[in-house]
Coordinates of C-alpha atoms and ligand atoms in Angstrom, one line a residue:
M1 CA -3.2 -4.1 20.9
E2 CA -1.4 -3.8 24.3
R3 CA 0.4 -7.0 23.4
L4 CA 1.9 -5.2 20.4
F5 CA 3.3 -2.6 22.5
G6 CA 4.6 -4.5 25.6
K7 CA 7.0 -2.0 26.8
P8 CA 5.7 1.5 27.6
I9 CA 8.3 4.2 27.7
V10 CA 5.9 6.4 29.9
T11 CA 3.4 4.4 32.1
Q12 CA -0.2 5.4 32.9
E13 CA 1.2 6.0 36.6
Q14 CA 4.0 8.2 35.5
M15 CA 1.5 10.1 33.2
R16 CA -0.7 10.6 36.0
T17 CA 1.9 11.9 38.5
R18 CA 3.3 14.3 36.0
I19 CA 0.0 15.7 34.9
R20 CA -0.9 16.4 38.6
E21 CA 2.4 18.3 38.8
L22 CA 1.7 20.4 35.7
G23 CA -1.8 21.1 36.7
R24 CA -0.5 22.3 40.0
Q25 CA 2.2 24.5 38.5
I26 CA -0.2 26.0 35.9
S27 CA -2.9 26.6 38.4
A28 CA -0.2 28.6 40.5
D29 CA 1.1 30.5 37.4
Y30 CA -2.2 31.5 36.0
A31 CA -4.1 32.3 39.3
G32 CA -5.9 35.6 38.7
K33 CA -5.4 35.6 35.2
D34 CA -7.9 34.9 32.3
L35 CA -6.8 31.4 31.0
V36 CA -7.9 30.0 27.8
L37 CA -6.6 26.4 27.4
I38 CA -6.4 25.7 23.7
G39 CA -5.8 22.0 22.6
V40 CA -4.4 21.2 19.3
L41 CA -6.3 18.2 17.8
K42 CA -6.2 15.5 17.2
G43 CA -3.0 14.6 19.0
A44 CA -3.6 16.5 22.2
Y45 CA -7.0 15.2 23.1
A46 CA -6.1 12.6 25.7
F47 CA -3.5 14.7 27.5
Y48 CA -5.8 17.7 27.3
A49 CA -8.7 16.0 28.8
D50 CA -6.5 15.0 31.9
L51 CA -4.5 18.2 32.1
A52 CA -7.6 20.4 32.1
R53 CA -9.1 18.4 34.9
A54 CA -5.8 18.9 37.0
I55 CA -6.0 22.6 36.5
R56 CA -7.8 24.0 39.7
I57 CA -8.7 27.6 38.7
P58 CA -11.5 29.0 36.4
M59 CA -10.5 28.6 32.6
R60 CA -12.1 28.4 29.2
V61 CA -11.6 25.6 26.8
D62 CA -11.1 25.8 23.0
F63 CA -9.7 23.9 20.2
L64 CA -7.7 24.1 17.0
V65 CA -7.6 21.3 14.4
V66 CA -4.4 21.0 12.5
T67 CA -2.7 18.5 10.3
T68 CA 1.0 18.4 9.8
E69 CA 1.8 17.1 6.2
K70 CA 4.9 15.1 6.3
T71 CA 6.9 14.6 3.2
K72 CA 7.9 11.2 1.9
D73 CA 11.3 11.4 3.5
G74 CA 9.6 11.9 6.9
T75 CA 10.6 15.6 7.1
P76 CA 7.8 17.9 8.2
G77 CA 5.8 19.4 5.5
R78 CA 3.1 22.2 5.5
V79 CA 1.0 22.8 8.6
K80 CA -2.7 23.0 7.8
L81 CA -5.3 24.7 9.9
I82 CA -8.5 22.7 9.6
S83 CA -10.7 24.3 12.1
D84 CA -10.1 27.7 14.0
L85 CA -11.2 28.6 17.6
T86 CA -14.8 29.3 18.4
E87 CA -14.3 32.2 20.7
T88 CA -12.2 35.5 20.9
I89 CA -8.9 35.3 22.7
T90 CA -8.2 39.0 22.5
G91 CA -6.7 40.2 25.9
K92 CA -6.8 36.6 27.2
D93 CA -4.0 34.4 28.7
V94 CA -3.5 31.6 26.2
L95 CA -1.9 28.3 26.9
L96 CA -1.5 26.1 23.8
V97 CA -1.8 22.3 24.6
E98 CA 0.2 20.1 22.1
D99 CA 0.9 16.5 22.1
I100 CA 4.5 16.8 21.0
V101 CA 7.1 19.4 19.8
D102 CA 9.4 17.8 17.4
S103 CA 10.9 20.1 14.7
G104 CA 8.9 23.0 16.3
L105 CA 7.5 24.0 12.9
T106 CA 3.8 23.2 14.0
A107 CA 4.2 25.1 17.2
R108 CA 5.7 28.2 15.6
R109 CA 2.9 28.3 12.9
L110 CA 0.3 28.0 15.5
L111 CA 2.0 30.7 17.7
T112 CA 1.9 33.0 14.6
V113 CA -1.8 32.3 13.8
L114 CA -2.8 33.0 17.6
A115 CA -0.5 36.1 18.0
K116 CA -2.6 37.9 15.3
K117 CA -5.7 37.5 17.6
K118 CA -3.8 39.7 20.2
P119 CA -4.0 37.6 23.3
R120 CA -2.4 39.1 26.5
S121 CA 0.0 36.3 26.7
I122 CA 0.8 32.9 25.0
N123 CA 2.7 30.0 26.2
I124 CA 3.0 26.3 25.1
C125 CA 2.4 23.1 27.2
A126 CA 3.6 20.0 25.5
L127 CA 3.1 16.5 26.7
L128 CA 6.3 15.4 25.0
S129 CA 9.4 17.3 23.5
K130 CA 12.2 16.0 21.1
Q131 CA 14.5 18.7 22.1
D132 CA 17.2 17.6 19.9
N133 CA 15.0 17.7 16.8
R134 CA 14.3 21.3 16.7
V135 CA 14.6 23.0 13.4
V136 CA 13.2 26.3 14.6
N137 CA 13.4 27.6 18.1
V138 CA 10.2 27.8 19.9
P139 CA 9.8 28.4 23.8
V140 CA 8.0 25.6 25.5
A141 CA 7.1 26.7 28.9
Y142 CA 5.8 23.4 30.3
V143 CA 7.0 19.9 29.1
G144 CA 5.6 16.7 30.4
F145 CA 8.4 14.5 29.3
T146 CA 11.7 15.0 27.1
V147 CA 11.9 11.9 24.8
P148 CA 14.7 10.7 22.6
D149 CA 14.3 10.7 18.8
R150 CA 12.0 7.7 18.6
Y151 CA 8.6 7.4 17.0
I152 CA 6.0 7.5 19.8
V153 CA 2.4 6.3 19.8
G154 CA -0.5 6.1 22.3
Y155 CA -2.2 8.6 24.6
G156 CA -3.3 10.6 21.6
L157 CA -0.3 10.2 19.3
D158 CA -0.8 8.2 16.2
Y159 CA 1.1 6.1 13.7
Q160 CA -1.1 6.5 10.4
Q161 CA -3.9 7.5 12.5
K162 CA -3.9 4.5 14.6
Y163 CA -2.9 3.6 18.2
R164 CA -4.2 7.1 19.6
N165 CA -6.3 5.1 22.1
L166 CA -3.4 3.2 23.7
P167 CA -3.5 4.3 27.5
Y168 CA 0.3 4.7 27.8
L169 CA 3.2 5.9 25.5
A170 CA 5.2 3.3 23.6
A171 CA 8.1 3.7 21.1
L172 CA 7.7 2.0 17.8
D173 CA 11.0 0.4 16.4
E174 CA 12.1 0.6 12.9
E175 CA 10.8 -2.9 12.4
D176 CA 7.4 -1.9 13.7
L177 CA 7.3 1.1 11.3
T178 CA 7.7 -1.1 8.3
K179 CA 5.6 -4.2 9.7
K180 CA 2.5 -2.6 11.5
R181 CA 0.5 -1.4 8.7
K182 CA -2.8 -2.7 9.9
Ligands
IMP201 P1 6.7 19.4 14.6 O1 6.0 20.4 13.6 O2 7.9 18.6 13.8 O3 7.2 19.9 15.9 O4 5.8 18.1 14.7 C1 4.7 18.1 15.4 C2 3.8 17.1 15.0 O5 4.4 16.0 14.4 C3 3.1 16.5 16.4 O6 1.9 17.3 16.6 C4 2.7 15.1 15.9 O7 1.4 15.1 15.2 C5 3.7 14.7 15.0 N1 4.8 13.9 15.5 C6 6.2 14.2 15.7 N2 6.9 13.3 16.4 C7 5.8 12.3 16.7 C8 6.1 10.9 17.3 O8 7.0 10.6 17.7 N3 4.8 10.3 17.2 C9 3.8 10.7 16.8 N4 3.6 11.9 16.1 C10 4.7 12.6 16.1
MG202 MG1 0.1 13.2 13.9

């Protein structure tokens, strides 16, 4: 598999360094607060596991499972909530951990869902942001890397549900997108 994606756009070393920085920053910002780290599955699973272990203050973990139905022309479709949180977040400080914020539609939908549960505060931490692709404006408090508008796989991110286990981030070319169907 690694031979298929020879040129990482973010290496494992760069990822480790950046996640350490994010962990330090979040630990300082949330010191003394009641932090609940909410992972958005499946895409955030790898980032979440590493980020959680880089945070050095007491916190809770919880997860949402969502799917973003993309339409045939590639534009984002409906965001479907498959599985909700297991515990209450009322009065707590929520940090939503996403793989990538692209159009912003998924993040905005999740903020709406979570706001109804009346947390004390809510912020987003995204491994990646495609800043130029925003359709809706959502505040992303913590961004791992800002990336250009290319299709990215690995480290949790998929193409047709595959390549999530690639240990670094790689960009697929147009050619890959038509060729790699296996
Ligand atoms: P948004 O709603 O357009 O912000 O899209 C968010 C979701 O689209 C992410 O959680 C991903 O599942 C998916 N997505 C967007 N861009 C990429 C990409 O480059 N690679 C893999 N998945 C992506
Ligand atoms: Mg996806």
